[in-house]
Coordinates of C-alpha atoms in Angstrom, one line a residue:
Chain K
X1 CA 8.3 10.8 -18.1
X2 CA 9.0 13.8 -15.9
X3 CA 6.7 14.9 -13.1
X4 CA 7.3 14.3 -9.4
X5 CA 7.7 10.8 -8.1
X6 CA 6.8 10.4 -4.5
X7 CA 6.4 6.6 -4.2
X8 CA 10.0 5.5 -3.4
X9 CA 8.8 2.9 -1.0
X10 CA 7.1 1.0 -3.8
X11 CA 10.0 1.2 -6.3
X12 CA 13.3 3.1 -6.5
X13 CA 15.3 3.8 -9.6
X14 CA 18.5 1.9 -9.7
X15 CA 21.4 4.2 -8.9
X16 CA 23.4 4.9 -12.1
X17 CA 26.7 3.8 -10.3
X18 CA 24.9 0.6 -9.4
X19 CA 23.7 0.1 -12.9
X20 CA 27.2 0.5 -14.3
X21 CA 28.8 -1.7 -11.7
X22 CA 26.2 -4.5 -11.9
X23 CA 25.6 -4.3 -15.6
X24 CA 28.8 -6.0 -16.5
X25 CA 27.6 -9.2 -14.7
X26 CA 24.8 -9.4 -17.3
X27 CA 27.4 -9.8 -20.0
X28 CA 31.1 -9.5 -19.8
X29 CA 31.5 -10.9 -16.3
X30 CA 28.6 -13.4 -16.3
X31 CA 29.2 -16.6 -14.4
X32 CA 27.8 -19.2 -12.0
X33 CA 29.2 -18.7 -8.5
X34 CA 29.0 -22.5 -7.9
X35 CA 31.3 -23.4 -10.9
X36 CA 34.9 -24.1 -10.1
X37 CA 36.5 -22.7 -13.2
X38 CA 37.9 -19.2 -13.3
X39 CA 34.7 -17.6 -14.5
X40 CA 32.8 -19.3 -11.7
X41 CA 35.4 -18.2 -9.2
X42 CA 35.2 -14.6 -10.4
X43 CA 31.4 -14.7 -10.0
X44 CA 31.8 -16.1 -6.5
X45 CA 34.2 -13.3 -5.6
X46 CA 31.7 -10.7 -6.8
X47 CA 29.0 -12.4 -4.7
X48 CA 31.1 -12.4 -1.6
X49 CA 32.0 -8.7 -2.1
X50 CA 28.3 -7.9 -2.3
X51 CA 27.7 -10.0 0.9
X52 CA 30.4 -8.1 2.7
X53 CA 28.8 -4.7 1.8
X54 CA 25.4 -5.8 2.9
X55 CA 26.9 -7.1 6.2
X56 CA 28.7 -3.8 6.7
X57 CA 25.4 -1.8 6.2
X58 CA 23.8 -3.5 9.2
X59 CA 27.1 -4.2 11.2
X60 CA 26.6 -7.9 10.9
X61 CA 29.2 -10.1 12.6
X62 CA 30.9 -11.9 9.7
X63 CA 29.7 -12.0 6.2
X64 CA 28.5 -15.6 6.5
X65 CA 25.6 -14.3 8.6
X66 CA 24.1 -12.8 5.4
X67 CA 21.9 -15.1 3.3
X68 CA 21.3 -13.5 -0.1
X69 CA 17.8 -14.0 -1.5
X70 CA 15.5 -13.0 -4.3
X71 CA 14.0 -10.1 -2.2
X72 CA 12.3 -9.3 1.0
X73 CA 9.4 -11.6 0.5
X74 CA 11.7 -14.6 0.2
X75 CA 13.7 -13.4 3.2
X76 CA 10.6 -13.0 5.3
X77 CA 9.3 -16.4 4.3
X78 CA 12.6 -18.0 5.1
X79 CA 12.9 -16.3 8.5
X80 CA 9.4 -17.2 9.6
X81 CA 8.9 -20.7 8.1
X82 CA 12.6 -21.5 8.6
X83 CA 12.5 -20.6 12.3
X84 CA 9.0 -22.0 13.0
X85 CA 9.7 -25.4 11.4
X86 CA 13.1 -25.7 13.0
X87 CA 11.8 -25.0 16.5
X88 CA 8.4 -26.7 16.2
X89 CA 9.3 -29.2 18.9
X90 CA 9.9 -26.4 21.4
X91 CA 6.5 -24.7 20.9
X92 CA 3.9 -23.6 18.4
X93 CA 3.3 -19.9 19.2
X94 CA 4.1 -17.2 16.8
X95 CA 3.9 -13.5 17.6
X96 CA 3.9 -10.5 15.3
X97 CA 2.7 -6.9 15.5
X98 CA -0.6 -6.2 13.8
X99 CA 1.1 -3.9 11.2
X100 CA 3.6 -6.3 9.8
X101 CA 4.0 -6.5 6.0
X102 CA 1.9 -9.2 4.3
X103 CA 5.0 -11.1 3.5
X104 CA 5.4 -11.6 7.2
X105 CA 1.7 -12.1 8.1
X106 CA 0.8 -14.4 5.3
X107 CA 3.5 -17.1 6.0
X108 CA 2.4 -16.9 9.6
X109 CA -1.2 -17.3 8.7
X110 CA -0.2 -20.3 6.5
X111 CA 1.7 -21.9 9.5
X112 CA -1.4 -21.3 11.6
X113 CA -3.3 -23.6 9.2
X114 CA -0.7 -26.2 9.9
X115 CA -1.2 -26.1 13.6
X116 CA 0.8 -23.2 14.9
X117 CA -0.8 -20.4 17.0
X118 CA -0.6 -16.9 15.9
X119 CA -1.0 -13.8 18.1
X120 CA -1.0 -10.3 16.7
X121 CA 0.2 -7.7 19.2
X122 CA -1.6 -4.3 19.0
X123 CA -0.1 -0.9 18.2
X124 CA -1.2 2.5 19.5
X125 CA -2.8 5.2 17.4
X126 CA 0.7 6.3 16.2
X127 CA 1.6 2.8 15.2
X128 CA 4.0 2.0 18.0
X129 CA 3.9 -1.5 19.3
X130 CA 2.4 -2.1 22.7
X131 CA 5.4 -3.3 24.7
X132 CA 3.3 -4.4 27.7
X133 CA 1.0 -6.5 25.5
X134 CA 4.1 -7.9 23.8
X135 CA 5.7 -8.9 27.1
X136 CA 2.4 -10.4 28.3
X137 CA 2.1 -12.6 25.2
X138 CA 5.7 -14.0 25.3
X139 CA 6.1 -17.4 26.8
X140 CA 8.5 -20.3 26.5
X141 CA 6.4 -21.8 23.8
X142 CA 6.8 -18.6 21.7
X143 CA 9.2 -19.8 19.0
X144 CA 9.4 -16.6 17.0
X145 CA 8.5 -12.9 17.4
X146 CA 8.4 -10.7 14.3
X147 CA 8.4 -6.9 14.7
X148 CA 9.2 -4.6 11.8
X149 CA 11.9 -1.9 12.1
X150 CA 9.6 0.7 10.5
X151 CA 6.3 0.6 8.7
X152 CA 6.1 1.6 5.0
X153 CA 2.5 2.9 5.1
X154 CA 2.7 5.1 8.2
X155 CA 6.4 5.6 8.6
X156 CA 6.4 4.7 12.3
X157 CA 9.8 3.5 13.6
X158 CA 9.5 0.8 16.3
X159 CA 11.5 0.8 19.6
X160 CA 13.5 -2.3 18.3
X161 CA 16.1 -2.2 21.1
X162 CA 13.3 -2.4 23.7
X163 CA 11.5 -5.1 21.8
X164 CA 14.7 -7.1 21.6
X165 CA 15.4 -6.7 25.3
X166 CA 12.0 -8.0 26.2
X167 CA 12.2 -10.9 23.8
X168 CA 15.8 -11.8 24.8
X169 CA 15.1 -11.6 28.5
X170 CA 13.0 -14.6 27.9
X171 CA 15.6 -16.3 25.7
X172 CA 13.4 -16.1 22.6
X173 CA 14.0 -15.4 19.0
X174 CA 13.4 -12.0 17.3
X175 CA 12.9 -11.4 13.5
X176 CA 12.9 -7.8 12.3
X177 CA 11.7 -6.8 8.8
X178 CA 13.9 -3.8 8.0
X179 CA 12.8 -3.5 4.4
X180 CA 11.4 0.0 4.8
X181 CA 14.0 1.2 7.3
X182 CA 17.3 0.1 5.8
X183 CA 19.3 2.9 4.2
X184 CA 17.0 5.4 5.9
X185 CA 17.9 5.1 9.5
X186 CA 21.0 3.5 11.1
X187 CA 20.6 -0.3 11.7
X188 CA 23.1 -2.2 13.9
X189 CA 22.0 -5.8 14.3
X190 CA 24.5 -6.3 17.1
X191 CA 23.6 -3.2 19.2
X192 CA 19.9 -3.7 18.5
X193 CA 20.1 -7.3 19.4
X194 CA 18.4 -8.8 16.3
X195 CA 18.4 -12.5 15.5
X196 CA 17.0 -12.4 12.0
X197 CA 16.7 -9.3 9.8
X198 CA 15.2 -8.8 6.4
X199 CA 16.6 -6.4 3.8
X200 CA 15.6 -5.5 0.2
X201 CA 17.9 -4.3 -2.5
X202 CA 15.5 -2.0 -4.4
X203 CA 14.8 0.1 -1.3
X204 CA 18.5 1.0 -1.3
X205 CA 18.4 2.0 -5.1
X206 CA 19.6 -1.5 -6.0
X207 CA 18.0 -3.8 -8.6
X208 CA 14.6 -5.4 -7.9
X209 CA 14.8 -9.1 -7.3
X210 CA 17.5 -9.1 -4.6
X211 CA 17.4 -9.1 -0.8
X212 CA 18.9 -10.7 2.2
X213 CA 18.2 -12.4 5.5
X214 CA 20.7 -11.8 8.3
X215 CA 20.9 -14.8 10.5
X216 CA 22.8 -14.2 13.7
X217 CA 25.6 -16.7 14.2
X218 CA 24.3 -19.6 16.3
X219 CA 20.7 -19.1 15.2
X220 CA 19.5 -22.2 13.4
X221 CA 16.7 -22.1 10.8
X222 CA 15.8 -24.6 8.2
X223 CA 15.4 -24.1 4.4
X224 CA 12.1 -23.5 2.7
X225 CA 13.4 -24.0 -0.8
X226 CA 15.3 -27.1 -1.7
X227 CA 17.8 -27.5 -4.6
X228 CA 21.5 -27.0 -5.1
X229 CA 22.2 -25.9 -1.6
X230 CA 23.4 -22.3 -2.4
X231 CA 23.6 -19.8 0.5
X232 CA 24.4 -22.4 3.2
X233 CA 21.5 -24.4 2.0
X234 CA 19.1 -21.6 2.9
X235 CA 18.5 -20.1 -0.5
X236 CA 18.9 -22.8 -3.1
X237 CA 19.0 -21.8 -6.8
X238 CA 21.6 -20.2 -9.0
X239 CA 22.3 -16.7 -7.6
X240 CA 21.0 -13.7 -9.6
X241 CA 24.5 -12.4 -9.9
X242 CA 23.6 -9.1 -11.6
X243 CA 21.0 -8.2 -9.0
X244 CA 23.0 -9.3 -6.0
X245 CA 26.2 -7.6 -7.1
X246 CA 24.1 -4.4 -7.6
X247 CA 22.5 -4.9 -4.2
X248 CA 26.0 -5.0 -2.7
X249 CA 27.0 -1.8 -4.4
X250 CA 23.8 -0.2 -3.4
X251 CA 24.4 -1.2 0.2
X252 CA 27.9 0.3 0.1
X253 CA 26.5 3.6 -1.3
X254 CA 23.6 3.6 1.2
X255 CA 26.0 3.3 4.1
X256 CA 28.0 6.3 2.8
X257 CA 25.0 8.5 1.9
X258 CA 22.4 7.6 4.5
X259 CA 23.0 10.2 7.1
X260 CA 23.3 13.2 4.8
X261 CA 20.5 12.1 2.5
X262 CA 18.2 11.4 5.5
X263 CA 18.7 15.0 6.8
X264 CA 18.0 16.5 3.4
X265 CA 14.8 14.5 2.9
X266 CA 13.6 15.1 6.4
X267 CA 13.7 18.8 5.9
X268 CA 11.6 18.5 2.7
X269 CA 9.3 16.1 4.5
X270 CA 8.8 18.3 7.5
X271 CA 7.9 21.3 5.2
X272 CA 5.5 19.1 3.2
X273 CA 3.7 17.9 6.3
X274 CA 3.4 21.5 7.5
X275 CA 1.9 22.6 4.2
X276 CA -0.4 19.6 3.6
X277 CA -1.8 19.7 7.1
X278 CA -3.1 23.2 6.3
X279 CA -5.8 21.5 4.2
X280 CA -9.1 21.2 6.1
X281 CA -9.7 17.9 7.8
X282 CA -6.4 16.5 7.0
X283 CA -4.5 14.4 9.4
X284 CA -1.0 12.9 9.7
X285 CA -1.0 9.1 10.1
X286 CA 1.7 7.4 12.0
X287 CA 4.0 8.9 14.6
X288 CA 4.7 12.6 14.4
X289 CA 8.4 12.3 15.2
X290 CA 9.4 8.6 15.5
X291 CA 9.1 8.1 11.7
X292 CA 11.3 7.4 8.7
X293 CA 12.9 10.7 7.5
X294 CA 11.6 10.4 4.0
X295 CA 8.0 9.4 4.9
X296 CA 4.8 11.5 5.1
X297 CA 1.4 9.9 5.3
X298 CA -2.0 11.5 5.6
X299 CA -5.7 10.9 5.5
X300 CA -8.3 13.3 4.3
X301 CA -12.0 13.1 5.4
X302 CA -14.8 12.6 2.9
X303 CA -12.7 11.5 0.0
X304 CA -11.2 8.2 -1.3
X305 CA -7.6 7.4 -1.7
X306 CA -7.6 5.8 -5.2
X307 CA -9.2 9.0 -6.5
X308 CA -6.5 11.0 -4.8
X309 CA -3.8 8.9 -6.4
X310 CA -5.4 9.1 -9.9
X311 CA -6.0 12.9 -9.6
X312 CA -2.5 13.6 -8.4
X313 CA -1.2 11.5 -11.3
X314 CA -3.4 12.5 -14.2
X315 CA -3.8 16.2 -13.3
X316 CA -0.4 17.0 -11.7
X317 CA 1.9 14.2 -12.9
X318 CA 2.7 13.5 -9.3
X319 CA 2.9 9.8 -8.2
X320 CA 1.8 8.9 -4.7
X321 CA 0.5 5.8 -2.9
X322 CA -2.6 5.0 -0.9
X323 CA -3.8 2.4 1.6
X324 CA -7.3 2.7 0.2
X325 CA -9.3 -0.5 -0.2
X326 CA -10.2 0.4 -3.8
X327 CA -6.6 0.3 -4.8
X328 CA -5.9 -3.1 -3.4
X329 CA -6.5 -6.6 -4.8
X330 CA -8.6 -7.7 -1.9
X331 CA -10.7 -4.5 -1.7
X332 CA -10.0 -4.4 2.0
X333 CA -8.6 -1.2 3.5
X334 CA -5.1 -1.4 4.7
X335 CA -4.7 -3.6 7.8
X336 CA -2.2 -1.0 9.1
X337 CA -4.6 1.8 9.0
X338 CA -7.3 -0.3 10.7
X339 CA -4.7 -1.4 13.4
X340 CA -4.0 2.3 14.3
X341 CA -7.7 2.7 15.1
X342 CA -9.0 4.3 11.9
X343 CA -12.6 3.5 10.9
X344 CA -13.1 2.0 7.5
X345 CA -14.4 5.2 6.1
X346 CA -11.3 7.0 7.5
X347 CA -8.9 4.4 6.2
X348 CA -10.3 4.9 2.6
X349 CA -9.0 8.4 2.4
X350 CA -5.2 7.9 2.8
X351 CA -2.3 9.3 0.8
X352 CA 1.3 8.2 1.3
X353 CA 4.3 10.1 0.2
X354 CA 7.8 8.6 0.3
X355 CA 10.6 10.9 -0.8
X356 CA 13.9 10.0 -2.5
X357 CA 16.9 11.1 -4.5
X358 CA 15.1 13.0 -7.2
X359 CA 13.1 15.2 -4.8
X360 CA 14.1 18.7 -3.8
X361 CA 12.8 21.6 -1.8
X362 CA 11.6 23.5 -5.0
X363 CA 8.9 20.8 -5.3
X364 CA 7.4 21.5 -1.9
X365 CA 4.9 24.2 -3.0
X366 CA 4.1 22.3 -6.2
X367 CA 3.3 19.1 -4.2
X368 CA 1.4 21.0 -1.5
X369 CA -0.7 22.9 -4.1
X370 CA -1.5 19.7 -6.0
X371 CA -2.6 18.0 -2.8
X372 CA -4.8 20.9 -1.9
X373 CA -6.4 21.1 -5.4
X374 CA -6.9 17.4 -5.4
X375 CA -8.7 17.3 -2.1
X376 CA -10.8 20.3 -3.1
X377 CA -11.8 18.7 -6.4
X378 CA -12.8 15.4 -4.8
X379 CA -14.7 17.0 -2.0
X380 CA -16.6 19.0 -4.5
X381 CA -17.7 15.7 -6.0
X382 CA -18.4 14.1 -2.7
X383 CA -21.9 13.8 -1.1
X384 CA -20.3 13.5 2.4
Chain O
X1 CA -2.9 -8.1 -24.0
X2 CA -4.9 -7.8 -20.9
X3 CA -6.1 -4.3 -20.1
X4 CA -3.9 -2.6 -17.6
X5 CA -5.5 -0.1 -15.2
X6 CA -8.5 1.9 -16.3
X7 CA -9.7 2.5 -19.9
X8 CA -9.3 5.8 -21.6
X9 CA -13.0 6.4 -21.3
X10 CA -13.0 5.8 -17.5
X11 CA -10.1 8.2 -17.0
X12 CA -11.8 10.8 -19.3
X13 CA -15.0 10.7 -17.3
X14 CA -13.0 10.6 -14.0
X15 CA -11.1 13.7 -14.9
X16 CA -14.0 15.5 -16.5
X17 CA -17.1 14.2 -14.9
X18 CA -20.4 15.3 -16.4
X19 CA -23.5 16.5 -14.5
X20 CA -21.8 17.0 -11.1
X21 CA -23.8 18.7 -8.4
X22 CA -27.1 18.9 -6.7
X23 CA -30.6 19.8 -7.9
X24 CA -32.6 21.7 -5.4
X25 CA -36.0 20.2 -4.8
X26 CA -35.5 17.3 -7.2
X27 CA -38.3 15.3 -8.6
X28 CA -36.4 12.1 -7.8
X29 CA -33.5 11.3 -5.5
X30 CA -31.5 8.1 -5.2
X31 CA -28.6 7.2 -2.9
X32 CA -26.8 3.9 -2.9
X33 CA -23.6 2.5 -1.3
X34 CA -21.9 3.1 2.0
X35 CA -18.9 5.2 3.0
X36 CA -17.7 2.2 5.1
X37 CA -17.4 0.2 1.8
X38 CA -15.7 3.2 0.1
X39 CA -18.4 4.1 -2.3
X40 CA -21.4 6.3 -2.0
X41 CA -23.4 7.8 -4.8
X42 CA -26.4 10.1 -5.0
X43 CA -28.4 11.0 -8.1
X44 CA -30.9 13.9 -8.4
X45 CA -33.4 14.0 -11.3
X46 CA -35.7 16.6 -12.7
X47 CA -38.6 15.1 -14.8
X48 CA -40.4 16.8 -17.6
X49 CA -42.7 15.2 -20.1
X50 CA -41.9 11.8 -18.6
X51 CA -38.3 12.3 -19.5
X52 CA -35.1 12.8 -17.5
X53 CA -34.9 16.5 -18.1
X54 CA -32.0 17.2 -15.8
X55 CA -29.7 15.0 -13.8
X56 CA -26.9 15.6 -11.3
X57 CA -24.7 13.4 -9.2
X58 CA -22.3 13.4 -6.3
X59 CA -20.0 10.5 -5.5
X60 CA -17.6 9.5 -2.8
X61 CA -15.4 6.7 -4.1
X62 CA -12.7 5.4 -6.4
X63 CA -11.9 6.3 -10.0
X64 CA -14.4 3.9 -11.5
X65 CA -17.1 5.0 -9.0
X66 CA -16.8 8.6 -10.2
X67 CA -16.6 7.6 -13.9
X68 CA -19.6 5.3 -13.6
X69 CA -21.7 8.0 -12.0
X70 CA -20.7 10.5 -14.7
X71 CA -21.4 8.0 -17.5
X72 CA -24.8 7.0 -16.2
X73 CA -26.0 10.5 -15.9
X74 CA -25.0 11.1 -19.5
X75 CA -26.7 8.0 -20.7
X76 CA -29.9 8.8 -18.8
X77 CA -30.2 12.5 -19.7
X78 CA -33.1 13.2 -22.1
X79 CA -34.3 9.6 -21.9
X80 CA -37.9 8.6 -21.2
X81 CA -38.0 7.3 -17.6
X82 CA -38.9 3.7 -18.8
X83 CA -35.8 3.7 -21.0
X84 CA -33.6 5.1 -18.3
X85 CA -34.9 2.4 -16.0
X86 CA -33.6 -0.2 -18.4
X87 CA -29.9 1.0 -18.2
X88 CA -28.0 -1.8 -16.5
X89 CA -24.7 -1.8 -14.6
X90 CA -23.3 -3.8 -17.6
X91 CA -24.4 -1.1 -20.1
X92 CA -22.6 1.5 -18.1
X93 CA -19.4 -0.6 -17.8
X94 CA -19.5 -1.4 -21.5
X95 CA -20.0 2.2 -22.5
X96 CA -16.9 3.0 -20.4
X97 CA -14.8 0.5 -22.4
X98 CA -15.0 -2.0 -19.5
X99 CA -14.0 -1.9 -15.8
X100 CA -11.3 -4.0 -14.1
X101 CA -13.0 -7.2 -12.8
X102 CA -12.6 -6.4 -9.1
X103 CA -14.4 -3.1 -9.8
X104 CA -17.4 -4.5 -11.6
X105 CA -19.5 -4.8 -8.4
X106 CA -18.2 -2.5 -5.7
X107 CA -18.0 0.7 -7.6
X108 CA -20.4 0.0 -10.4
X109 CA -23.5 1.5 -8.6
X110 CA -24.4 4.2 -11.0
X111 CA -27.4 2.3 -12.6
X112 CA -28.6 1.5 -9.1
X113 CA -28.6 5.1 -8.0
X114 CA -30.4 6.1 -11.2
X115 CA -33.1 3.5 -10.7
X116 CA -33.4 4.5 -7.1
X117 CA -34.0 8.1 -8.2
X118 CA -36.6 7.1 -10.8
X119 CA -38.4 4.9 -8.3
X120 CA -38.4 7.7 -5.8
X121 CA -40.1 9.9 -8.4
X122 CA -42.6 7.2 -9.3
X123 CA -43.5 6.6 -5.7
X124 CA -44.0 10.4 -5.3
X125 CA -46.4 10.7 -8.2
X126 CA -48.2 7.5 -7.1
X127 CA -47.3 5.5 -10.2
X128 CA -46.0 2.7 -7.9
X129 CA -46.3 1.9 -4.2
X130 CA -43.2 2.1 -2.0
X131 CA -43.5 -1.7 -1.5
X132 CA -43.3 -2.2 -5.2
X133 CA -39.8 -0.8 -5.5
X134 CA -37.6 -3.7 -6.4
X135 CA -34.3 -3.8 -4.4
X136 CA -31.2 -3.7 -6.5
X137 CA -28.8 -6.6 -6.2
X138 CA -26.6 -6.4 -3.1
X139 CA -24.3 -3.6 -1.8
X140 CA -26.8 -1.6 0.2
X141 CA -24.1 -1.7 2.9
X142 CA -26.4 -2.4 5.8
X143 CA -24.9 -3.3 9.2
X144 CA -23.2 -6.6 9.1
X145 CA -23.3 -7.0 5.4
X146 CA -20.2 -7.5 3.4
X147 CA -19.1 -4.6 1.2
X148 CA -18.6 -7.0 -1.7
X149 CA -21.5 -8.3 -3.7

């Protein structure tokens, strides 16, 4: 299938070097890292090497601060439930920005049913968290605050250092979901002052089904899965050696490639934004500059996002994403687009482009022309 | 195997919609849905010899909304009004090889728009009184109403 893939935030191809490296753990070098024989020890060594690479990507102090998981959803659930339940005696208040991923918001909503309080902190029209509102909501009973590093739908990067200073001034705990940001912008958990941080393998061109939760030394959380006690008891279950080894290799490559690749994609991205905004009644969503380098997101008046996605795919073989209600399971428009102040009818017309390795500058006019034709076609059909 | 995504027929009608456009001074006009909910359809009809002589539509909405509009215009064209009035949402969905379950209500408004256009014509010619027009099931998208039916 050729064509132009512009949905790297939803799935990335696994880097061929990662495939080759990780592939041997499916066969030749298989093993259970908990076993004490030589095959088990070799598997354990591979797992620890992966952990070291992940730790290095985010400048974690010591590898043992990295808990390997089955992905970002498990890591987010572990961070939120694990911290809330561990600290329930101290308070019941949970804070999150309104634009967190559903794998952050849904565990919090579930805790709310069990007696916790949940407060969602607003963001401005560009998606940046309201720091004054955040500070105002923080109190000694706030046991966990969760603010994402960057948002996958609108690309906005949060002022995490400032968030962390505000949260830590009060001696409170900060979780940061860095799923969309890792490998795209530099992350340093020590400099940024992060207590808990979520990562996903596939966003780094690693296999799906692997991720990690960084837990700052001294921070105590409790398990949400119970079993054999793997990963310091915080992620029980036999490790997915293939995926985690691949994650480690992907993290190593991401650390080496990030800066150069980020600049390359940013140049393509900026040109694309310039071209696509030439379309009548088109608007950039998210922040104009404080955004992920590979991320361009738009909305178009009078047309609907799922139709945009289908037309781009069927007519131009270009794969994009949308936050339209009609493409979701719930038929609700994206909570992110509503949180930045879009009306329902505006939120329906969104298109999200996330660039990656296979994209190049030759594609800019092709993509821009396809977007223009798509919008024209759908507007010709629209009564609005 | 469960159907994944849209049927071939839906994609065919979505990519090549029939009867798109506007009829100037139509005999009947129907509009259903609400942009807040993500779907809005309008249908124009020209009546001759008690038949749907010409029909056009315009739709704001998702893939199935556009395919449904296109299909219903094709099904109604040339039909006696009484027959066109009998076309149901289910008939349209069946003719399209089915719609994903979550799309059966929200974007399956083509038959409603067609009925609204025919009723509009019947009211105009005095065949029925405005108060005799039966409201279609749900999704008129009025203030405070849920977008789902």
